[in-house]
Amino acid sequence: FSHVVVSVRENFDADPAWMNVATHLIHFEELVAYDKANPGDVTKIGALSVLRKLADHLGLTSLTEHDLRVVDYELMALPIPTWGCDQVTKHWPFHKRKGGRPMPPDPRLE
């Protein structure tokens, strides 16, 4: 593999086998960060900085901030199954958004 992306989370032990081959780390706390007082403030949506770092890691340097906002919107809009596991997204029913970041507006409509 040329790119191995590993997600890590504070207070959880990282898997040493994955850490040995990781080419890029995503920090859970950064991914879910947003300004609760002003959720529409795109400058404070951690997922956008995570997407920028991932795009740069993959060599996708021509993506604009608008492009990243569209990707973020599409990821937030993925359907969550009501039962079982979606084998493509790996979403489970318990992934329903409970108190997480609100759905952003579709940036293509702005």
PDB file of C-alpha atoms in Angstrom:
ATOM      1  CA  PHE A   1       0.000   0.000   0.000  1.00  0.00           C
ATOM      2  CA  SER A   2       1.210   3.499  -0.737  1.00  0.00           C
ATOM      3  CA  HIS A   3      -1.232   5.200   1.658  1.00  0.00           C
ATOM      4  CA  VAL A   4      -2.402   3.825   4.995  1.00  0.00           C
ATOM      5  CA  VAL A   5      -4.678   6.209   6.865  1.00  0.00           C
ATOM      6  CA  VAL A   6      -5.202   5.441  10.544  1.00  0.00           C
ATOM      7  CA  SER A   7      -7.700   7.108  12.860  1.00  0.00           C
ATOM      8  CA  VAL A   8      -6.582   7.649  16.443  1.00  0.00           C
ATOM      9  CA  ARG A   9      -8.518   8.854  19.479  1.00  0.00           C
ATOM     10  CA  GLU A  10      -7.397  10.260  22.820  1.00  0.00           C
ATOM     11  CA  ASN A  11      -7.525   7.766  25.704  1.00  0.00           C
ATOM     12  CA  PHE A  12      -7.702   4.803  23.316  1.00  0.00           C
ATOM     13  CA  ASP A  13      -4.658   2.681  22.622  1.00  0.00           C
ATOM     14  CA  ALA A  14      -3.541   2.830  19.011  1.00  0.00           C
ATOM     15  CA  ASP A  15      -2.981  -0.533  17.362  1.00  0.00           C
ATOM     16  CA  PRO A  16       0.812  -0.883  17.085  1.00  0.00           C
ATOM     17  CA  ALA A  17       0.559  -2.983  13.928  1.00  0.00           C
ATOM     18  CA  TRP A  18      -1.357  -0.234  12.123  1.00  0.00           C
ATOM     19  CA  MET A  19       0.830   2.504  13.568  1.00  0.00           C
ATOM     20  CA  ASN A  20       3.895   0.769  12.120  1.00  0.00           C
ATOM     21  CA  VAL A  21       2.528   1.114   8.589  1.00  0.00           C
ATOM     22  CA  ALA A  22       0.522   4.342   8.902  1.00  0.00           C
ATOM     23  CA  THR A  23       1.387   7.019   6.378  1.00  0.00           C
ATOM     24  CA  HIS A  24      -1.195   9.487   7.716  1.00  0.00           C
ATOM     25  CA  LEU A  25      -3.030   9.912  11.023  1.00  0.00           C
ATOM     26  CA  ILE A  26      -6.503  11.332  11.494  1.00  0.00           C
ATOM     27  CA  HIS A  27      -7.274  12.513  15.011  1.00  0.00           C
ATOM     28  CA  PHE A  28     -10.869  11.805  16.012  1.00  0.00           C
ATOM     29  CA  GLU A  29     -11.058  14.913  18.203  1.00  0.00           C
ATOM     30  CA  GLU A  30     -10.126  17.156  15.265  1.00  0.00           C
ATOM     31  CA  LEU A  31     -12.543  15.359  12.956  1.00  0.00           C
ATOM     32  CA  VAL A  32     -15.594  15.976  15.160  1.00  0.00           C
ATOM     33  CA  ALA A  33     -14.683  19.519  16.277  1.00  0.00           C
ATOM     34  CA  TYR A  34     -17.016  22.425  15.524  1.00  0.00           C
ATOM     35  CA  ASP A  35     -18.176  25.633  17.189  1.00  0.00           C
ATOM     36  CA  LYS A  36     -21.301  24.643  19.114  1.00  0.00           C
ATOM     37  CA  ALA A  37     -22.265  28.300  19.561  1.00  0.00           C
ATOM     38  CA  ASN A  38     -22.045  28.888  15.809  1.00  0.00           C
ATOM     39  CA  PRO A  39     -22.184  25.512  13.983  1.00  0.00           C
ATOM     40  CA  GLY A  40     -22.311  27.176  10.584  1.00  0.00           C
ATOM     41  CA  ASP A  41     -18.872  28.755  11.025  1.00  0.00           C
ATOM     42  CA  VAL A  42     -16.938  26.757   8.438  1.00  0.00           C
ATOM     43  CA  THR A  43     -13.620  28.072   9.747  1.00  0.00           C
ATOM     44  CA  LYS A  44     -14.133  25.982  12.888  1.00  0.00           C
ATOM     45  CA  ILE A  45     -15.312  22.711  11.348  1.00  0.00           C
ATOM     46  CA  GLY A  46     -12.536  20.250  12.129  1.00  0.00           C
ATOM     47  CA  ALA A  47     -13.601  17.846   9.395  1.00  0.00           C
ATOM     48  CA  LEU A  48     -12.605  20.432   6.792  1.00  0.00           C
ATOM     49  CA  SER A  49      -9.041  20.653   8.125  1.00  0.00           C
ATOM     50  CA  VAL A  50      -8.910  16.850   8.283  1.00  0.00           C
ATOM     51  CA  LEU A  51     -10.051  16.655   4.654  1.00  0.00           C
ATOM     52  CA  ARG A  52      -7.451  19.262   3.610  1.00  0.00           C
ATOM     53  CA  LYS A  53      -4.637  17.340   5.320  1.00  0.00           C
ATOM     54  CA  LEU A  54      -5.842  14.056   3.793  1.00  0.00           C
ATOM     55  CA  ALA A  55      -6.100  15.606   0.322  1.00  0.00           C
ATOM     56  CA  ASP A  56      -2.576  17.015   0.642  1.00  0.00           C
ATOM     57  CA  HIS A  57      -1.300  13.628   1.826  1.00  0.00           C
ATOM     58  CA  LEU A  58      -2.854  11.987  -1.238  1.00  0.00           C
ATOM     59  CA  GLY A  59      -1.418  14.623  -3.561  1.00  0.00           C
ATOM     60  CA  LEU A  60      -4.801  16.208  -4.322  1.00  0.00           C
ATOM     61  CA  THR A  61      -3.478  19.730  -3.947  1.00  0.00           C
ATOM     62  CA  SER A  62      -5.828  21.438  -6.417  1.00  0.00           C
ATOM     63  CA  LEU A  63      -8.958  20.945  -4.307  1.00  0.00           C
ATOM     64  CA  THR A  64     -10.471  24.254  -3.223  1.00  0.00           C
ATOM     65  CA  GLU A  65     -12.064  24.960   0.146  1.00  0.00           C
ATOM     66  CA  HIS A  66     -15.426  24.821  -1.658  1.00  0.00           C
ATOM     67  CA  ASP A  67     -14.544  21.344  -2.992  1.00  0.00           C
ATOM     68  CA  LEU A  68     -13.758  20.187   0.546  1.00  0.00           C
ATOM     69  CA  ARG A  69     -17.039  21.594   1.836  1.00  0.00           C
ATOM     70  CA  VAL A  70     -18.879  19.620  -0.876  1.00  0.00           C
ATOM     71  CA  VAL A  71     -17.044  16.433   0.165  1.00  0.00           C
ATOM     72  CA  ASP A  72     -17.870  17.138   3.820  1.00  0.00           C
ATOM     73  CA  TYR A  73     -21.541  17.669   2.940  1.00  0.00           C
ATOM     74  CA  GLU A  74     -21.683  14.434   0.921  1.00  0.00           C
ATOM     75  CA  LEU A  75     -20.079  12.465   3.758  1.00  0.00           C
ATOM     76  CA  MET A  76     -22.513  13.950   6.286  1.00  0.00           C
ATOM     77  CA  ALA A  77     -25.420  13.046   3.968  1.00  0.00           C
ATOM     78  CA  LEU A  78     -24.516   9.349   3.684  1.00  0.00           C
ATOM     79  CA  PRO A  79     -27.485   7.216   4.701  1.00  0.00           C
ATOM     80  CA  ILE A  80     -27.248   5.317   7.971  1.00  0.00           C
ATOM     81  CA  PRO A  81     -28.858   1.862   7.780  1.00  0.00           C
ATOM     82  CA  THR A  82     -31.740   0.992  10.079  1.00  0.00           C
ATOM     83  CA  TRP A  83     -30.342  -2.514  10.582  1.00  0.00           C
ATOM     84  CA  GLY A  84     -27.158  -4.449   9.812  1.00  0.00           C
ATOM     85  CA  CYS A  85     -23.974  -2.888   8.518  1.00  0.00           C
ATOM     86  CA  ASP A  86     -23.581  -1.039   5.230  1.00  0.00           C
ATOM     87  CA  GLN A  87     -20.579  -2.849   3.747  1.00  0.00           C
ATOM     88  CA  VAL A  88     -19.476   0.172   1.724  1.00  0.00           C
ATOM     89  CA  THR A  89     -19.643   2.925   4.360  1.00  0.00           C
ATOM     90  CA  LYS A  90     -19.221   0.610   7.370  1.00  0.00           C
ATOM     91  CA  HIS A  91     -22.074   2.511   9.027  1.00  0.00           C
ATOM     92  CA  TRP A  92     -24.094   0.707  11.671  1.00  0.00           C
ATOM     93  CA  PRO A  93     -27.534   1.746  13.000  1.00  0.00           C
ATOM     94  CA  PHE A  94     -25.918   3.071  16.201  1.00  0.00           C
ATOM     95  CA  HIS A  95     -24.067   5.659  14.102  1.00  0.00           C
ATOM     96  CA  LYS A  96     -27.219   7.781  13.984  1.00  0.00           C
ATOM     97  CA  ARG A  97     -26.169  11.329  14.727  1.00  0.00           C
ATOM     98  CA  LYS A  98     -26.822  11.830  18.449  1.00  0.00           C
ATOM     99  CA  GLY A  99     -25.752  15.303  19.446  1.00  0.00           C
ATOM    100  CA  GLY A 100     -23.059  15.483  16.778  1.00  0.00           C
ATOM    101  CA  ARG A 101     -22.376  18.301  14.380  1.00  0.00           C
ATOM    102  CA  PRO A 102     -25.531  19.523  12.640  1.00  0.00           C
ATOM    103  CA  MET A 103     -25.915  18.851   8.939  1.00  0.00           C
ATOM    104  CA  PRO A 104     -24.206  21.684   7.049  1.00  0.00           C
ATOM    105  CA  PRO A 105     -26.021  23.454   4.220  1.00  0.00           C
ATOM    106  CA  ASP A 106     -25.222  22.127   0.745  1.00  0.00           C
ATOM    107  CA  PRO A 107     -22.369  24.429  -0.394  1.00  0.00           C
ATOM    108  CA  ARG A 108     -23.424  23.929  -4.028  1.00  0.00           C
ATOM    109  CA  LEU A 109     -26.586  25.910  -3.273  1.00  0.00           C
ATOM    110  CA  GLU A 110     -24.814  28.948  -1.828  1.00  0.00           C
TER     111      GLU A 110
END
